CSV table of N, CA and C in Angstrom, one decimal:
chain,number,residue,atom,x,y,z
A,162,UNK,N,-13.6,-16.8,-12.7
A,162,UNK,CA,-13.9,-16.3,-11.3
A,162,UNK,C,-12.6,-15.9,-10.7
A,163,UNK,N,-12.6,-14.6,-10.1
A,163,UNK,CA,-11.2,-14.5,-9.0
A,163,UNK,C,-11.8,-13.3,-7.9
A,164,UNK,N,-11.5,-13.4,-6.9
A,164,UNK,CA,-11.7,-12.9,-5.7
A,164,UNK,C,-9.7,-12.6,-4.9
A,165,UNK,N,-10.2,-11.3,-4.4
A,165,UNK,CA,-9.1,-11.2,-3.6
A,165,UNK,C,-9.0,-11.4,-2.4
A,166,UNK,N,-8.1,-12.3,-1.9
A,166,UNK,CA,-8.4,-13.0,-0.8
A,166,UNK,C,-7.7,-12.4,0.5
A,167,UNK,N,-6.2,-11.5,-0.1
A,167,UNK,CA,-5.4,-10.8,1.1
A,167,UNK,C,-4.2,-9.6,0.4
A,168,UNK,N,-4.1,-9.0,0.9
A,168,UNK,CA,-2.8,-8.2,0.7
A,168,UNK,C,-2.1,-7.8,1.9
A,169,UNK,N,-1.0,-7.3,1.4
A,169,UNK,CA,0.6,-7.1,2.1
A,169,UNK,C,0.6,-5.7,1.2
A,170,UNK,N,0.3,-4.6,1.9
A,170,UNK,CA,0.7,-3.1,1.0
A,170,UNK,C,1.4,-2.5,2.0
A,171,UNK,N,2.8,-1.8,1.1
A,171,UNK,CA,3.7,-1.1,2.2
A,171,UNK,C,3.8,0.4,1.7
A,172,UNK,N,3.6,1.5,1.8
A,172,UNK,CA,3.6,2.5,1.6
A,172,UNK,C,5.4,3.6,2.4
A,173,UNK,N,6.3,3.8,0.8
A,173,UNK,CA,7.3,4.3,1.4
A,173,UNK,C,7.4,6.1,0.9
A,174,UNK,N,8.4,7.0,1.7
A,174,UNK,CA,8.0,8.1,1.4
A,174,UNK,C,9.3,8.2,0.6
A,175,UNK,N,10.0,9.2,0.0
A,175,UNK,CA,11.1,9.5,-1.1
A,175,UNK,C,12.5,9.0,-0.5
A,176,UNK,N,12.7,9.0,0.4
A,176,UNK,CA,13.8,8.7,1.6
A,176,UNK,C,13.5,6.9,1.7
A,177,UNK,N,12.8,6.5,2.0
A,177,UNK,CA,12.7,5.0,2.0
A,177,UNK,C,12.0,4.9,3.5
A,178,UNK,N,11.3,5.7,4.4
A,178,UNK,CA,10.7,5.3,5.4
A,178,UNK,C,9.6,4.4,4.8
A,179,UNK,N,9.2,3.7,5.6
A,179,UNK,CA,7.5,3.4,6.1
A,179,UNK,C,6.6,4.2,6.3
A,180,UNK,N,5.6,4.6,5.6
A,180,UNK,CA,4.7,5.4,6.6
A,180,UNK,C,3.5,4.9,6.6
A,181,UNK,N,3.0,3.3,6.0
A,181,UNK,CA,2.0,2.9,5.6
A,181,UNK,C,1.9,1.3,5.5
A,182,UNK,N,1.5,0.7,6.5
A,182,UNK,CA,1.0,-0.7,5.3
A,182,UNK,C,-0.2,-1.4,5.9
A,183,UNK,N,-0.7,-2.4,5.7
A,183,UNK,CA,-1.5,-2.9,5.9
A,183,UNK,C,-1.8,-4.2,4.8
A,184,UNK,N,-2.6,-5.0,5.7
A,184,UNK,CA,-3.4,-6.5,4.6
A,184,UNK,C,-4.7,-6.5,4.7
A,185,UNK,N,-5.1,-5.3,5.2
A,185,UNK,CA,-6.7,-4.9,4.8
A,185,UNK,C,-7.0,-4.7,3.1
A,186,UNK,N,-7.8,-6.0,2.3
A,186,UNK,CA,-7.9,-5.5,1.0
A,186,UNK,C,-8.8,-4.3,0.9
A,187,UNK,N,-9.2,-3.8,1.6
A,187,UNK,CA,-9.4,-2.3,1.0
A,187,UNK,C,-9.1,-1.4,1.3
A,188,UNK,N,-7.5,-1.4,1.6
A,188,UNK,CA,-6.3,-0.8,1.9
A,188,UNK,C,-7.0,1.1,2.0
A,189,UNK,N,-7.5,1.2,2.6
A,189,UNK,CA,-7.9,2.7,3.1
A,189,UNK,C,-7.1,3.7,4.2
A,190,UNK,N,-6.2,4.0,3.1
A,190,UNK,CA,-5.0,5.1,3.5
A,190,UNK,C,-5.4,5.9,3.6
A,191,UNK,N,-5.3,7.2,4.7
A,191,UNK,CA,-5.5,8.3,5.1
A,191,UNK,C,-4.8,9.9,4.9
A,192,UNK,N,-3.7,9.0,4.4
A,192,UNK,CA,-2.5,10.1,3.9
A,192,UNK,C,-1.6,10.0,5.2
A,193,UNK,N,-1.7,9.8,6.4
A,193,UNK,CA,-1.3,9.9,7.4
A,193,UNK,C,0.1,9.0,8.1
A,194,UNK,N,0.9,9.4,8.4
A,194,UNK,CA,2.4,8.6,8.8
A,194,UNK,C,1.9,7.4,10.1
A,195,UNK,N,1.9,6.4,9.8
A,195,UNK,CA,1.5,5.4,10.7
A,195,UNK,C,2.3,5.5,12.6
A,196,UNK,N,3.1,6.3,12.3
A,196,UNK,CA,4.0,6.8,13.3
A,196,UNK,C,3.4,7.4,13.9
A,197,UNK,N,3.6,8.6,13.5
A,197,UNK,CA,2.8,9.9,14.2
A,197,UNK,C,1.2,10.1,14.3
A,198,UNK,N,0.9,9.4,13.5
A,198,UNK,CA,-0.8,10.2,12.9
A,198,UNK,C,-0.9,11.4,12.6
A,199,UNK,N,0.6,11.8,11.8
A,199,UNK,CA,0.0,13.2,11.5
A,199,UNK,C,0.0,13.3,9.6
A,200,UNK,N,-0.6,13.4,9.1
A,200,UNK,CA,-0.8,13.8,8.1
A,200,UNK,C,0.9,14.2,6.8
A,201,UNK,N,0.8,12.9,5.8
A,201,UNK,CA,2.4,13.3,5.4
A,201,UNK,C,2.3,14.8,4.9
A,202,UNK,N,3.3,14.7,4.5
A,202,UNK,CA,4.1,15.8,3.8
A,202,UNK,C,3.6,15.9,2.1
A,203,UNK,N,3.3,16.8,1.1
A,203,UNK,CA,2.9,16.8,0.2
A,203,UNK,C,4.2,16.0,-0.7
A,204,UNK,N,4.1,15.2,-1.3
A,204,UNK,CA,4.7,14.5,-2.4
A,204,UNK,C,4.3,13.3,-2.9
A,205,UNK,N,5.6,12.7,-3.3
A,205,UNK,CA,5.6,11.4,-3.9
A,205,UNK,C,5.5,10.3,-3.5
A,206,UNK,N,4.9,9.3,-3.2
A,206,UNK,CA,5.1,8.2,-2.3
A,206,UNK,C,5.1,6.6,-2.8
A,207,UNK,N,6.2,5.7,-2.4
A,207,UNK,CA,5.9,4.4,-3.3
A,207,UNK,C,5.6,3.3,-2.8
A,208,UNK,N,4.5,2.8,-3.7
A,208,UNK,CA,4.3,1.5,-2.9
A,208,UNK,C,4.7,0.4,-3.6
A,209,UNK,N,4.6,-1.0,-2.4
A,209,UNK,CA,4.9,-2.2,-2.7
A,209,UNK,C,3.0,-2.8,-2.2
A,210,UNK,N,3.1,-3.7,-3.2
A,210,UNK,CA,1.6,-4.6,-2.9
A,210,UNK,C,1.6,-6.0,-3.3
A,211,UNK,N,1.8,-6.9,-2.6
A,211,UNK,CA,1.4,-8.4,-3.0
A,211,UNK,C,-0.2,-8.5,-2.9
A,212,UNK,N,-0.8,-9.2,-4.3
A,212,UNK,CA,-2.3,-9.3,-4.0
A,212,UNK,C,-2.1,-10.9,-4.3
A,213,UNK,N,-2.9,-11.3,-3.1
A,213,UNK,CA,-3.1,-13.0,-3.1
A,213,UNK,C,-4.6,-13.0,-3.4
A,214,UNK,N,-4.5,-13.7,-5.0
A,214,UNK,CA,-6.0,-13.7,-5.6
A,214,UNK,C,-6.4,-15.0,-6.0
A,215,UNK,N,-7.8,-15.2,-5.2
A,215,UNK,CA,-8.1,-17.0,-5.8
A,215,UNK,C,-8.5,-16.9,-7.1
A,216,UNK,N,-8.3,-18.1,-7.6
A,216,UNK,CA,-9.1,-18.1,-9.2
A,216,UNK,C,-9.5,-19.4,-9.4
A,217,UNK,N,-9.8,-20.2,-9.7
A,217,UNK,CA,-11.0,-21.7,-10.5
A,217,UNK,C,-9.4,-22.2,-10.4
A,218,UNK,N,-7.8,-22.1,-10.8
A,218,UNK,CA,-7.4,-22.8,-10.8
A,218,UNK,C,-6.4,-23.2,-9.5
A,219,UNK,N,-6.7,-21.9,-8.1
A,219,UNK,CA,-6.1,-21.7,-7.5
A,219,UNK,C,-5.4,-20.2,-6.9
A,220,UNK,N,-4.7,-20.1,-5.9
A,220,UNK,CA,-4.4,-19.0,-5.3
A,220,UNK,C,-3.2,-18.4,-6.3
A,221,UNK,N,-3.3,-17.1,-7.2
A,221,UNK,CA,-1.8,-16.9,-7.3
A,221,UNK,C,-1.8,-15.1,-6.6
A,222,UNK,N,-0.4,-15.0,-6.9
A,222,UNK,CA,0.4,-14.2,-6.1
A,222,UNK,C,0.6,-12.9,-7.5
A,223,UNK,N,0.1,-11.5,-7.0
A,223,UNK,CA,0.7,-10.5,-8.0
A,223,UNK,C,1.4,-9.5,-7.2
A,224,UNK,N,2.6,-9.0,-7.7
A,224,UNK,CA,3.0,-8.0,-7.1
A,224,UNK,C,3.2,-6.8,-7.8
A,225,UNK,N,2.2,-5.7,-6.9
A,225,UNK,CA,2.0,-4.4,-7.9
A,225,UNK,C,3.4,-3.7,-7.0
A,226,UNK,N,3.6,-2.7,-8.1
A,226,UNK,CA,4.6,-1.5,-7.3
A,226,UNK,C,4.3,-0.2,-8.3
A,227,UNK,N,4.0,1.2,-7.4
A,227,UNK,CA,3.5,2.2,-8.4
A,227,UNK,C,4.3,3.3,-7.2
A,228,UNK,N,3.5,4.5,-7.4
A,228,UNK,CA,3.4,5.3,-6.8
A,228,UNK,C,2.3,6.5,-6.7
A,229,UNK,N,2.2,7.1,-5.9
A,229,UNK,CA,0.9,7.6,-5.4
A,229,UNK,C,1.4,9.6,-5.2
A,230,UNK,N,1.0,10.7,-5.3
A,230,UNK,CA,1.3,12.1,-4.8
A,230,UNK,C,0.4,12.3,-4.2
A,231,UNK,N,0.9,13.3,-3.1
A,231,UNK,CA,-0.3,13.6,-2.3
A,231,UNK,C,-0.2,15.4,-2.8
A,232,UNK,N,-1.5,15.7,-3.4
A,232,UNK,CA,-1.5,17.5,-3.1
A,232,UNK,C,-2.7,17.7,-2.4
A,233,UNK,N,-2.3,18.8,-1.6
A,233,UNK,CA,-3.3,19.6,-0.5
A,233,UNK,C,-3.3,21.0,-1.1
């Protein structure tokens, strides 16, 4: 059994801003700069994600890092 119980997701653009995060696990990104609300820029974007997942033996900790493109 494992259930996810919280995340920490940070969404950065090529430069190293912020334009994204949230501990909503169903992290429903918009494309949109948390700043502005306006809609990023077409590219590359990287994220950081801690997922805190229960399991039968306990809470453990995974940390994803990927990245994401945006085309319009």
């Amino acid at each position: 059994y494992t259930s996810v119980s919280a995340v920490d997701m940070k969404i950065f653009d090529r430069w190293g801003k912020e334009v994204f995060e949230t501990k909503d696990p169903e992290i429903n990104w918009d494309g949109k700069d948390k700043t502005t609300n306006q809609p990023c820029s077409d590219g590359t974007y990287f994220y950081i994600c801690d997922v805190y997942e229960i399991t039968l033996t306990g809470t453990i900790k995974r940390n994803l890092r990927g990245s994401v493109t945006i085309l319009r």
